[in-house]
Amino acid sequence: SMSENHEQPSAPSLEALENIRIWSRCTFLSLVLAFGMTNFPGWGNALALPLFALTIGLAITTMVKMLKAKFPFFSVLLMIMIVICSLFLSLSSGVQLLFPEAAGNYATCLEQALTIARSDQCTAQMSDGIFSQIMGGN
């Protein structure tokens, strides 16, 4: 079947399209699951991290398949965005896992912050909290 595919390299086969469709669905499902987990502090963030790693793996695999099948650039860009999004979200989950106290205070601070200047203050407080935790003072 490999030789048959070489006759028309321009259009991906229906088999390849179906394969890519399944991969991209799994990628989105994994992203949605991982993102959902970030709503549960503690165990949720612990579960979110491997799910984000899985999402990144799925997105990169899907992207490679899309490139091979000469998919439109938009589809490939979407996968790149999923990878970037997953990296950022997993970073925030990691911060919440490593520094639950500072992250909790930050969330509470943000809920009460009505102005932009006030929310900047929350960010400063969180980074100070994390910094002092790293330095060993609590």
Tab-separated table of N, CA, C and O in Angstrom:
chain	number	residue	atom	x	y	z
A	1	SER	N	0.830	-1.215	0.000
A	1	SER	CA	0.000	0.000	0.000
A	1	SER	C	0.860	1.259	0.000
A	1	SER	O	0.393	2.329	-0.344
A	2	MET	N	2.115	1.098	0.367
A	2	MET	CA	3.012	2.255	0.407
A	2	MET	C	3.246	2.804	-1.007
A	2	MET	O	3.297	3.992	-1.224
A	3	SER	N	3.374	1.906	-2.001
A	3	SER	CA	3.641	2.339	-3.371
A	3	SER	C	2.427	3.047	-3.975
A	3	SER	O	2.569	3.975	-4.754
A	4	GLU	N	1.220	2.611	-3.565
A	4	GLU	CA	-0.005	3.237	-4.081
A	4	GLU	C	-0.081	4.701	-3.651
A	4	GLU	O	-0.509	5.557	-4.404
A	5	ASN	N	0.346	4.968	-2.421
A	5	ASN	CA	0.262	6.328	-1.878
A	5	ASN	C	1.172	7.299	-2.607
A	5	ASN	O	0.960	8.498	-2.556
A	6	HIS	N	2.197	6.786	-3.265
A	6	HIS	CA	3.166	7.678	-3.920
A	6	HIS	C	2.629	8.264	-5.227
A	6	HIS	O	3.202	9.197	-5.756
A	7	GLU	N	1.533	7.722	-5.730
A	7	GLU	CA	0.988	8.210	-6.998
A	7	GLU	C	0.448	9.630	-6.871
A	7	GLU	O	0.608	10.445	-7.741
A	8	GLN	N	-0.235	9.916	-5.749
A	8	GLN	CA	-0.780	11.274	-5.576
A	8	GLN	C	-0.357	11.840	-4.212
A	8	GLN	O	-1.094	11.759	-3.252
A	9	PRO	N	0.856	12.387	-4.120
A	9	PRO	CA	1.360	12.874	-2.834
A	9	PRO	C	0.697	14.178	-2.393
A	9	PRO	O	0.809	14.570	-1.251
A	10	SER	N	-0.009	14.853	-3.318
A	10	SER	CA	-0.582	16.163	-2.999
A	10	SER	C	-1.722	16.065	-1.986
A	10	SER	O	-1.764	16.807	-1.021
A	11	ALA	N	-2.670	15.145	-2.191
A	11	ALA	CA	-3.813	15.025	-1.297
A	11	ALA	C	-3.602	13.884	-0.306
A	11	ALA	O	-3.263	12.780	-0.704
A	12	PRO	N	-3.784	14.167	0.999
A	12	PRO	CA	-3.651	13.093	1.979
A	12	PRO	C	-4.787	12.082	1.812
A	12	PRO	O	-5.902	12.453	1.452
A	13	SER	N	-4.513	10.818	2.079
A	13	SER	CA	-5.535	9.779	1.949
A	13	SER	C	-6.595	9.954	3.027
A	13	SER	O	-6.363	10.595	4.058
A	14	LEU	N	-7.771	9.372	2.796
A	14	LEU	CA	-8.850	9.434	3.784
A	14	LEU	C	-8.400	8.785	5.088
A	14	LEU	O	-8.747	9.243	6.172
A	15	GLU	N	-7.599	7.762	4.960
A	15	GLU	CA	-7.060	7.067	6.126
A	15	GLU	C	-6.212	8.018	6.966
A	15	GLU	O	-6.347	8.083	8.188
A	16	ALA	N	-5.348	8.767	6.275
A	16	ALA	CA	-4.479	9.735	6.958
A	16	ALA	C	-5.305	10.843	7.607
A	16	ALA	O	-5.029	11.255	8.731
A	17	LEU	N	-6.335	11.309	6.907
A	17	LEU	CA	-7.201	12.361	7.446
A	17	LEU	C	-7.903	11.883	8.713
A	17	LEU	O	-7.973	12.606	9.700
A	18	GLU	N	-8.432	10.671	8.660
A	18	GLU	CA	-9.146	10.099	9.805
A	18	GLU	C	-8.188	9.932	10.986
A	18	GLU	O	-8.521	10.258	12.122
A	19	ASN	N	-6.974	9.475	10.684
A	19	ASN	CA	-5.947	9.292	11.696
A	19	ASN	C	-5.635	10.636	12.386
A	19	ASN	O	-5.603	10.729	13.606
A	20	ILE	N	-5.445	11.672	11.584
A	20	ILE	CA	-5.130	13.001	12.124
A	20	ILE	C	-6.311	13.552	12.923
A	20	ILE	O	-6.131	14.159	13.973
A	21	ARG	N	-7.527	13.291	12.428
A	21	ARG	CA	-8.717	13.766	13.141
A	21	ARG	C	-8.779	13.159	14.536
A	21	ARG	O	-9.054	13.855	15.519
A	22	ILE	N	-8.484	11.871	14.639
A	22	ILE	CA	-8.497	11.191	15.932
A	22	ILE	C	-7.418	11.766	16.848
A	22	ILE	O	-7.669	12.068	18.011
A	23	TRP	N	-6.220	11.965	16.308
A	23	TRP	CA	-5.121	12.527	17.099
A	23	TRP	C	-5.450	13.928	17.607
A	23	TRP	O	-5.175	14.251	18.753
A	24	SER	N	-6.054	14.764	16.734
A	24	SER	CA	-6.344	16.128	17.192
A	24	SER	C	-7.486	16.133	18.202
A	24	SER	O	-7.472	16.921	19.135
A	25	ARG	N	-8.440	15.213	18.058
A	25	ARG	CA	-9.512	15.114	19.063
A	25	ARG	C	-8.949	14.734	20.413
A	25	ARG	O	-9.343	15.296	21.436
A	26	CYS	N	-8.039	13.769	20.422
A	26	CYS	CA	-7.399	13.347	21.671
A	26	CYS	C	-6.605	14.490	22.294
A	26	CYS	O	-6.596	14.661	23.518
A	27	THR	N	-5.954	15.283	21.443
A	27	THR	CA	-5.179	16.425	21.925
A	27	THR	C	-6.084	17.419	22.635
A	27	THR	O	-5.798	17.858	23.750
A	28	PHE	N	-7.217	17.761	21.992
A	28	PHE	CA	-8.159	18.702	22.600
A	28	PHE	C	-8.754	18.141	23.886
A	28	PHE	O	-8.874	18.852	24.883
A	29	LEU	N	-9.117	16.865	23.868
A	29	LEU	CA	-9.699	16.223	25.043
A	29	LEU	C	-8.722	16.287	26.216
A	29	LEU	O	-9.097	16.638	27.337
A	30	SER	N	-7.465	15.975	25.930
A	30	SER	CA	-6.430	15.996	26.952
A	30	SER	C	-6.236	17.416	27.514
A	30	SER	O	-6.113	17.598	28.725
A	31	LEU	N	-6.255	18.411	26.616
A	31	LEU	CA	-6.104	19.806	27.051
A	31	LEU	C	-7.261	20.217	27.950
A	31	LEU	O	-7.064	20.823	29.004
A	32	VAL	N	-8.493	19.874	27.541
A	32	VAL	CA	-9.682	20.223	28.321
A	32	VAL	C	-9.657	19.547	29.691
A	32	VAL	O	-9.947	20.175	30.708
A	33	LEU	N	-9.263	18.276	29.721
A	33	LEU	CA	-9.161	17.547	30.988
A	33	LEU	C	-8.121	18.183	31.899
A	33	LEU	O	-8.381	18.408	33.079
A	34	ALA	N	-6.944	18.461	31.330
A	34	ALA	CA	-5.859	19.059	32.116
A	34	ALA	C	-6.287	20.414	32.658
A	34	ALA	O	-6.091	20.724	33.835
A	35	PHE	N	-6.909	21.219	31.784
A	35	PHE	CA	-7.357	22.554	32.198
A	35	PHE	C	-8.414	22.439	33.294
A	35	PHE	O	-8.393	23.192	34.258
A	36	GLY	N	-9.309	21.472	33.163
A	36	GLY	CA	-10.334	21.245	34.183
A	36	GLY	C	-9.728	20.919	35.537
A	36	GLY	O	-10.213	21.371	36.579
A	37	MET	N	-8.646	20.134	35.517
A	37	MET	CA	-7.986	19.722	36.753
A	37	MET	C	-7.375	20.906	37.504
A	37	MET	O	-7.235	20.865	38.718
A	38	THR	N	-7.008	21.967	36.770
A	38	THR	CA	-6.375	23.113	37.428
A	38	THR	C	-7.355	23.822	38.362
A	38	THR	O	-6.953	24.628	39.181
A	39	ASN	N	-8.652	23.515	38.242
A	39	ASN	CA	-9.642	24.133	39.129
A	39	ASN	C	-9.668	23.507	40.514
A	39	ASN	O	-10.309	24.026	41.415
A	40	PHE	N	-8.990	22.368	40.669
A	40	PHE	CA	-8.950	21.702	41.961
A	40	PHE	C	-7.549	21.817	42.549
A	40	PHE	O	-6.637	21.145	42.077
A	41	PRO	N	-7.381	22.695	43.543
A	41	PRO	CA	-6.057	22.870	44.144
A	41	PRO	C	-5.554	21.550	44.726
A	41	PRO	O	-6.352	20.686	45.083
A	42	GLY	N	-4.249	21.416	44.826
A	42	GLY	CA	-3.671	20.210	45.408
A	42	GLY	C	-3.680	19.050	44.436
A	42	GLY	O	-2.934	19.056	43.457
A	43	TRP	N	-4.545	18.052	44.702
A	43	TRP	CA	-4.554	16.831	43.867
A	43	TRP	C	-4.866	17.143	42.408
A	43	TRP	O	-4.349	16.483	41.512
A	44	GLY	N	-5.697	18.157	42.169
A	44	GLY	CA	-6.041	18.542	40.798
A	44	GLY	C	-4.822	19.010	40.027
A	44	GLY	O	-4.606	18.612	38.883
A	45	ASN	N	-4.023	19.850	40.671
A	45	ASN	CA	-2.798	20.335	40.035
A	45	ASN	C	-1.789	19.212	39.837
A	45	ASN	O	-1.061	19.199	38.852
A	46	ALA	N	-1.776	18.259	40.783
A	46	ALA	CA	-0.872	17.112	40.656
A	46	ALA	C	-1.264	16.271	39.445
A	46	ALA	O	-0.416	15.747	38.734
A	47	LEU	N	-2.572	16.151	39.193
A	47	LEU	CA	-3.067	15.399	38.041
A	47	LEU	C	-2.909	16.192	36.750
A	47	LEU	O	-2.709	15.618	35.683
A	48	ALA	N	-3.024	17.512	36.864
A	48	ALA	CA	-2.950	18.375	35.683
A	48	ALA	C	-1.582	18.283	35.003
A	48	ALA	O	-1.509	18.250	33.777
A	49	LEU	N	-0.521	18.221	35.795
A	49	LEU	CA	0.828	18.215	35.224
A	49	LEU	C	1.080	17.071	34.242
A	49	LEU	O	1.484	17.327	33.109
A	50	PRO	N	0.830	15.792	34.626
A	50	PRO	CA	1.027	14.731	33.619
A	50	PRO	C	0.074	14.868	32.438
A	50	PRO	O	0.427	14.509	31.311
A	51	LEU	N	-1.138	15.396	32.689
A	51	LEU	CA	-2.088	15.588	31.593
A	51	LEU	C	-1.594	16.651	30.615
A	51	LEU	O	-1.767	16.511	29.403
A	52	PHE	N	-0.989	17.715	31.131
A	52	PHE	CA	-0.425	18.743	30.246
A	52	PHE	C	0.741	18.164	29.442
A	52	PHE	O	0.892	18.465	28.258
A	53	ALA	N	1.552	17.335	30.098
A	53	ALA	CA	2.667	16.692	29.400
A	53	ALA	C	2.135	15.804	28.272
A	53	ALA	O	2.670	15.806	27.155
A	54	LEU	N	1.053	15.079	28.565
A	54	LEU	CA	0.412	14.230	27.562
A	54	LEU	C	-0.124	15.082	26.413
A	54	LEU	O	0.057	14.751	25.240
A	55	THR	N	-0.775	16.206	26.764
A	55	THR	CA	-1.316	17.110	25.745
A	55	THR	C	-0.223	17.602	24.810
A	55	THR	O	-0.404	17.616	23.587
A	56	ILE	N	0.915	17.987	25.380
A	56	ILE	CA	2.041	18.479	24.577
A	56	ILE	C	2.541	17.379	23.644
A	56	ILE	O	2.766	17.615	22.454
A	57	GLY	N	2.656	16.157	24.168
A	57	GLY	CA	3.084	15.024	23.347
A	57	GLY	C	2.123	14.757	22.200
A	57	GLY	O	2.535	14.569	21.055
A	58	LEU	N	0.826	14.782	22.515
A	58	LEU	CA	-0.205	14.557	21.500
A	58	LEU	C	-0.194	15.664	20.450
A	58	LEU	O	-0.295	15.403	19.252
A	59	ALA	N	-0.065	16.912	20.913
A	59	ALA	CA	-0.074	18.056	19.993
A	59	ALA	C	1.109	18.007	19.034
A	59	ALA	O	0.953	18.248	17.832
A	60	ILE	N	2.288	17.663	19.558
A	60	ILE	CA	3.484	17.595	18.713
A	60	ILE	C	3.346	16.462	17.696
A	60	ILE	O	3.644	16.638	16.511
A	61	THR	N	2.831	15.299	18.138
A	61	THR	CA	2.612	14.169	17.229
A	61	THR	C	1.617	14.550	16.133
A	61	THR	O	1.847	14.284	14.948
A	62	THR	N	0.514	15.176	16.538
A	62	THR	CA	-0.514	15.608	15.580
A	62	THR	C	0.080	16.598	14.579
A	62	THR	O	-0.181	16.511	13.375
A	63	MET	N	0.895	17.520	15.099
A	63	MET	CA	1.522	18.538	14.261
A	63	MET	C	2.421	17.894	13.198
A	63	MET	O	2.373	18.272	12.021
A	64	VAL	N	3.223	16.924	13.610
A	64	VAL	CA	4.114	16.224	12.676
A	64	VAL	C	3.291	15.512	11.600
A	64	VAL	O	3.598	15.590	10.411
A	65	LYS	N	2.206	14.857	12.016
A	65	LYS	CA	1.327	14.162	11.069
A	65	LYS	C	0.702	15.157	10.089
A	65	LYS	O	0.575	14.873	8.901
A	66	MET	N	0.301	16.346	10.621
A	66	MET	CA	-0.303	17.386	9.781
A	66	MET	C	0.692	17.908	8.752
A	66	MET	O	0.340	18.124	7.589
A	67	LEU	N	1.930	18.108	9.190
A	67	LEU	CA	2.959	18.598	8.281
A	67	LEU	C	3.236	17.594	7.175
A	67	LEU	O	3.371	17.964	6.009
A	68	LYS	N	3.292	16.309	7.546
A	68	LYS	CA	3.532	15.256	6.558
A	68	LYS	C	2.396	15.180	5.551
A	68	LYS	O	2.610	14.916	4.376
A	69	ALA	N	1.165	15.418	6.040
A	69	ALA	CA	-0.009	15.345	5.167
A	69	ALA	C	-0.267	16.680	4.464
A	69	ALA	O	-1.278	16.845	3.789
A	70	LYS	N	0.672	17.628	4.645
A	70	LYS	CA	0.557	18.971	4.047
A	70	LYS	C	-0.765	19.656	4.390
A	70	LYS	O	-1.481	20.155	3.527
A	71	PHE	N	-1.073	19.667	5.678
A	71	PHE	CA	-2.273	20.344	6.173
A	71	PHE	C	-2.102	21.856	6.062
A	71	PHE	O	-0.972	22.347	6.028
A	72	PRO	N	-3.203	22.622	6.031
A	72	PRO	CA	-3.075	24.086	6.010
A	72	PRO	C	-2.335	24.586	7.256
A	72	PRO	O	-2.443	23.972	8.320
A	73	PHE	N	-1.628	25.681	7.089
A	73	PHE	CA	-0.799	26.224	8.169
A	73	PHE	C	-1.615	26.511	9.428
A	73	PHE	O	-1.128	26.357	10.534
A	74	PHE	N	-2.876	26.907	9.245
A	74	PHE	CA	-3.723	27.229	10.387
A	74	PHE	C	-3.834	26.049	11.356
A	74	PHE	O	-3.755	26.219	12.565
A	75	SER	N	-4.011	24.845	10.802
A	75	SER	CA	-4.129	23.642	11.637
A	75	SER	C	-2.859	23.404	12.442
A	75	SER	O	-2.908	23.058	13.626
A	76	VAL	N	-1.728	23.601	11.782
A	76	VAL	CA	-0.433	23.416	12.440
A	76	VAL	C	-0.245	24.466	13.533
A	76	VAL	O	0.186	24.169	14.645
A	77	LEU	N	-0.636	25.701	13.214
A	77	LEU	CA	-0.526	26.805	14.173
A	77	LEU	C	-1.358	26.529	15.420
A	77	LEU	O	-0.943	26.825	16.545
A	78	LEU	N	-2.524	25.934	15.223
A	78	LEU	CA	-3.402	25.587	16.340
A	78	LEU	C	-2.696	24.635	17.296
A	78	LEU	O	-2.765	24.797	18.518
A	79	MET	N	-1.988	23.654	16.740
A	79	MET	CA	-1.259	22.692	17.567
A	79	MET	C	-0.109	23.378	18.314
A	79	MET	O	0.155	23.082	19.468
A	80	ILE	N	0.558	24.323	17.628
A	80	ILE	CA	1.641	25.073	18.273
A	80	ILE	C	1.069	25.866	19.453
A	80	ILE	O	1.652	25.897	20.543
A	81	MET	N	-0.116	26.459	19.252
A	81	MET	CA	-0.756	27.233	20.316
A	81	MET	C	-1.139	26.342	21.494
A	81	MET	O	-1.021	26.751	22.654
A	82	ILE	N	-1.589	25.119	21.192
A	82	ILE	CA	-1.932	24.179	22.269
A	82	ILE	C	-0.684	23.841	23.088
A	82	ILE	O	-0.738	23.784	24.316
A	83	VAL	N	0.450	23.647	22.411
A	83	VAL	CA	1.701	23.345	23.105
A	83	VAL	C	2.092	24.508	24.027
A	83	VAL	O	2.383	24.313	25.205
A	84	ILE	N	2.055	25.744	23.489
A	84	ILE	CA	2.417	26.933	24.276
A	84	ILE	C	1.473	27.105	25.461
A	84	ILE	O	1.902	27.320	26.594
A	85	CYS	N	0.183	26.972	25.186
A	85	CYS	CA	-0.845	27.078	26.215
A	85	CYS	C	-0.609	26.048	27.321
A	85	CYS	O	-0.649	26.380	28.504
A	86	SER	N	-0.326	24.819	26.945
A	86	SER	CA	-0.077	23.748	27.919
A	86	SER	C	1.158	24.033	28.761
A	86	SER	O	1.167	23.764	29.964
A	87	LEU	N	2.190	24.578	28.119
A	87	LEU	CA	3.409	24.906	28.857
A	87	LEU	C	3.135	25.966	29.920
A	87	LEU	O	3.554	25.828	31.068
A	88	PHE	N	2.406	27.017	29.534
A	88	PHE	CA	2.077	28.082	30.483
A	88	PHE	C	1.209	27.568	31.622
A	88	PHE	O	1.458	27.863	32.786
A	89	LEU	N	0.167	26.798	31.283
A	89	LEU	CA	-0.745	26.298	32.298
A	89	LEU	C	-0.061	25.304	33.229
A	89	LEU	O	-0.330	25.292	34.427
A	90	SER	N	0.843	24.476	32.680
A	90	SER	CA	1.528	23.517	33.540
A	90	SER	C	2.502	24.245	34.463
A	90	SER	O	2.709	23.830	35.600
A	91	LEU	N	3.052	25.353	33.974
A	91	LEU	CA	3.927	26.172	34.811
A	91	LEU	C	3.132	26.703	36.003
A	91	LEU	O	3.576	26.641	37.145
A	92	SER	N	1.917	27.196	35.741
A	92	SER	CA	1.097	27.742	36.817
A	92	SER	C	0.653	26.631	37.779
A	92	SER	O	0.603	26.839	38.980
A	93	SER	N	0.374	25.432	37.255
A	93	SER	CA	0.037	24.300	38.125
A	93	SER	C	1.226	23.914	38.989
A	93	SER	O	1.072	23.586	40.161
A	94	GLY	N	2.403	23.966	38.381
A	94	GLY	CA	3.619	23.643	39.111
A	94	GLY	C	3.870	24.617	40.247
A	94	GLY	O	4.203	24.216	41.361
A	95	VAL	N	3.656	25.899	39.969
A	95	VAL	CA	3.822	26.937	40.991
A	95	VAL	C	2.853	26.682	42.142
A	95	VAL	O	3.216	26.768	43.312
A	96	GLN	N	1.595	26.332	41.790
A	96	GLN	CA	0.594	26.092	42.829
A	96	GLN	C	0.911	24.851	43.656
A	96	GLN	O	0.596	24.783	44.836
A	97	LEU	N	1.546	23.852	43.018
A	97	LEU	CA	1.929	22.639	43.741
A	97	LEU	C	3.098	22.896	44.675
A	97	LEU	O	3.117	22.431	45.808
A	98	LEU	N	4.093	23.639	44.155
A	98	LEU	CA	5.311	23.892	44.928
A	98	LEU	C	5.097	24.931	46.007
A	98	LEU	O	5.694	24.867	47.067
A	99	PHE	N	4.226	25.909	45.714
A	99	PHE	CA	4.004	26.998	46.660
A	99	PHE	C	2.506	27.189	46.918
A	99	PHE	O	1.940	28.220	46.582
A	100	PRO	N	1.842	26.176	47.526
A	100	PRO	CA	0.391	26.257	47.683
A	100	PRO	C	-0.056	27.446	48.524
A	100	PRO	O	-1.078	28.060	48.236
A	101	GLU	N	0.739	27.784	49.535
A	101	GLU	CA	0.362	28.879	50.428
A	101	GLU	C	0.370	30.218	49.690
A	101	GLU	O	-0.597	30.969	49.720
A	102	ALA	N	1.482	30.487	48.991
A	102	ALA	CA	1.601	31.731	48.237
A	102	ALA	C	0.529	31.813	47.146
A	102	ALA	O	-0.069	32.872	46.934
A	103	ALA	N	0.277	30.686	46.465
A	103	ALA	CA	-0.719	30.666	45.397
A	103	ALA	C	-2.126	30.877	45.948
A	103	ALA	O	-2.939	31.573	45.351
A	104	GLY	N	-2.391	30.285	47.109
A	104	GLY	CA	-3.696	30.449	47.755
A	104	GLY	C	-3.941	31.884	48.164
A	104	GLY	O	-5.026	32.441	47.923
A	105	ASN	N	-2.909	32.485	48.755
A	105	ASN	CA	-3.002	33.896	49.151
A	105	ASN	C	-3.220	34.776	47.931
A	105	ASN	O	-3.970	35.748	47.977
A	106	TYR	N	-2.562	34.423	46.838
A	106	TYR	CA	-2.672	35.180	45.585
A	106	TYR	C	-4.094	35.137	45.049
A	106	TYR	O	-4.666	36.146	44.666
A	107	ALA	N	-4.694	33.941	45.051
A	107	ALA	CA	-6.061	33.772	44.563
A	107	ALA	C	-7.037	34.604	45.400
A	107	ALA	O	-7.898	35.294	44.859
A	108	THR	N	-6.862	34.543	46.737
A	108	THR	CA	-7.718	35.315	47.641
A	108	THR	C	-7.536	36.809	47.409
A	108	THR	O	-8.503	37.564	47.341
A	109	CYS	N	-6.278	37.208	47.247
A	109	CYS	CA	-5.946	38.612	47.016
A	109	CYS	C	-6.592	39.109	45.723
A	109	CYS	O	-7.179	40.187	45.691
A	110	LEU	N	-6.520	38.299	44.676
A	110	LEU	CA	-7.097	38.680	43.381
A	110	LEU	C	-8.605	38.816	43.453
A	110	LEU	O	-9.185	39.698	42.820
A	111	GLU	N	-9.251	37.918	44.217
A	111	GLU	CA	-10.713	37.974	44.342
A	111	GLU	C	-11.152	39.291	44.955
A	111	GLU	O	-12.212	39.808	44.631
A	112	GLN	N	-10.315	39.838	45.849
A	112	GLN	CA	-10.669	41.078	46.545
A	112	GLN	C	-10.146	42.319	45.814
A	112	GLN	O	-10.510	43.428	46.157
A	113	ALA	N	-9.299	42.095	44.807
A	113	ALA	CA	-8.707	43.221	44.088
A	113	ALA	C	-9.694	43.772	43.066
A	113	ALA	O	-10.159	43.061	42.195
A	114	LEU	N	-10.014	45.050	43.183
A	114	LEU	CA	-10.961	45.662	42.256
A	114	LEU	C	-10.257	46.516	41.223
A	114	LEU	O	-10.803	46.785	40.159
A	115	THR	N	-9.036	46.923	41.535
A	115	THR	CA	-8.311	47.783	40.597
A	115	THR	C	-7.091	47.050	40.040
A	115	THR	O	-6.630	46.071	40.617
A	116	ILE	N	-6.597	47.567	38.918
A	116	ILE	CA	-5.406	46.971	38.285
A	116	ILE	C	-4.192	47.143	39.188
A	116	ILE	O	-3.402	46.228	39.355
A	117	ALA	N	-4.084	48.310	39.796
A	117	ALA	CA	-2.951	48.579	40.684
A	117	ALA	C	-2.954	47.580	41.835
A	117	ALA	O	-1.908	47.077	42.238
A	118	ARG	N	-4.156	47.254	42.338
A	118	ARG	CA	-4.286	46.327	43.451
A	118	ARG	C	-3.878	44.918	43.025
A	118	ARG	O	-3.215	44.208	43.775
A	119	SER	N	-4.245	44.533	41.815
A	119	SER	CA	-3.880	43.174	41.376
A	119	SER	C	-2.376	43.070	41.105
A	119	SER	O	-1.794	41.998	41.252
A	120	ASP	N	-1.760	44.195	40.738
A	120	ASP	CA	-0.293	44.216	40.605
A	120	ASP	C	0.352	43.967	41.962
A	120	ASP	O	1.376	43.294	42.069
A	121	GLN	N	-0.279	44.524	42.991
A	121	GLN	CA	0.193	44.349	44.356
A	121	GLN	C	0.119	42.873	44.748
A	121	GLN	O	1.021	42.349	45.399
A	122	CYS	N	-0.965	42.204	44.334
A	122	CYS	CA	-1.132	40.768	44.611
A	122	CYS	C	0.013	39.976	43.996
A	122	CYS	O	0.563	39.077	44.626
A	123	THR	N	0.345	40.316	42.749
A	123	THR	CA	1.421	39.626	42.046
A	123	THR	C	2.746	39.827	42.773
A	123	THR	O	3.516	38.880	42.957
A	124	ALA	N	2.982	41.048	43.210
A	124	ALA	CA	4.209	41.363	43.948
A	124	ALA	C	4.269	40.573	45.249
A	124	ALA	O	5.306	40.020	45.603
A	125	GLN	N	3.114	40.499	45.947
A	125	GLN	CA	3.044	39.750	47.202
A	125	GLN	C	3.335	38.279	46.969
A	125	GLN	O	4.057	37.656	47.743
A	126	MET	N	2.783	37.712	45.879
A	126	MET	CA	3.000	36.299	45.619
A	126	MET	C	4.472	36.031	45.324
A	126	MET	O	5.047	35.095	45.851
A	127	SER	N	5.090	36.879	44.479
A	127	SER	CA	6.495	36.632	44.164
A	127	SER	C	7.371	36.811	45.396
A	127	SER	O	8.334	36.069	45.574
A	128	ASP	N	7.009	37.753	46.268
A	128	ASP	CA	7.745	37.907	47.533
A	128	ASP	C	7.593	36.656	48.387
A	128	ASP	O	8.552	36.163	48.974
A	129	GLY	N	6.354	36.133	48.423
A	129	GLY	CA	6.073	34.930	49.210
A	129	GLY	C	6.857	33.740	48.711
A	129	GLY	O	7.449	32.997	49.493
A	130	ILE	N	6.886	33.568	47.399
A	130	ILE	CA	7.623	32.452	46.796
A	130	ILE	C	9.116	32.626	47.025
A	130	ILE	O	9.818	31.689	47.390
A	131	PHE	N	9.593	33.868	46.860
A	131	PHE	CA	11.012	34.152	47.037
A	131	PHE	C	11.452	33.837	48.456
A	131	PHE	O	12.462	33.172	48.671
A	132	SER	N	10.650	34.253	49.445
A	132	SER	CA	11.037	34.007	50.836
A	132	SER	C	10.982	32.516	51.138
A	132	SER	O	11.766	32.008	51.936
A	133	GLN	N	10.055	31.800	50.469
A	133	GLN	CA	9.976	30.351	50.674
A	133	GLN	C	11.206	29.657	50.104
A	133	GLN	O	11.766	28.746	50.713
A	134	ILE	N	11.672	30.116	48.947
A	134	ILE	CA	12.867	29.544	48.321
A	134	ILE	C	14.085	29.830	49.191
A	134	ILE	O	14.945	28.965	49.381
A	135	MET	N	14.137	31.054	49.743
A	135	MET	CA	15.286	31.443	50.561
A	135	MET	C	15.272	30.757	51.922
A	135	MET	O	16.225	30.839	52.674
A	136	GLY	N	14.156	30.095	52.250
A	136	GLY	CA	14.108	29.322	53.484
A	136	GLY	C	13.439	30.025	54.626
A	136	GLY	O	13.219	29.437	55.679
A	137	GLY	N	13.094	31.300	54.468
A	137	GLY	CA	12.379	32.006	55.511
A	137	GLY	C	10.895	31.831	55.278
A	137	GLY	O	10.433	31.918	54.162
A	138	ASN	N	10.120	31.560	56.324
A	138	ASN	CA	8.674	31.406	56.106
A	138	ASN	C	7.875	32.285	57.044
A	138	ASN	O	8.179	32.398	58.186
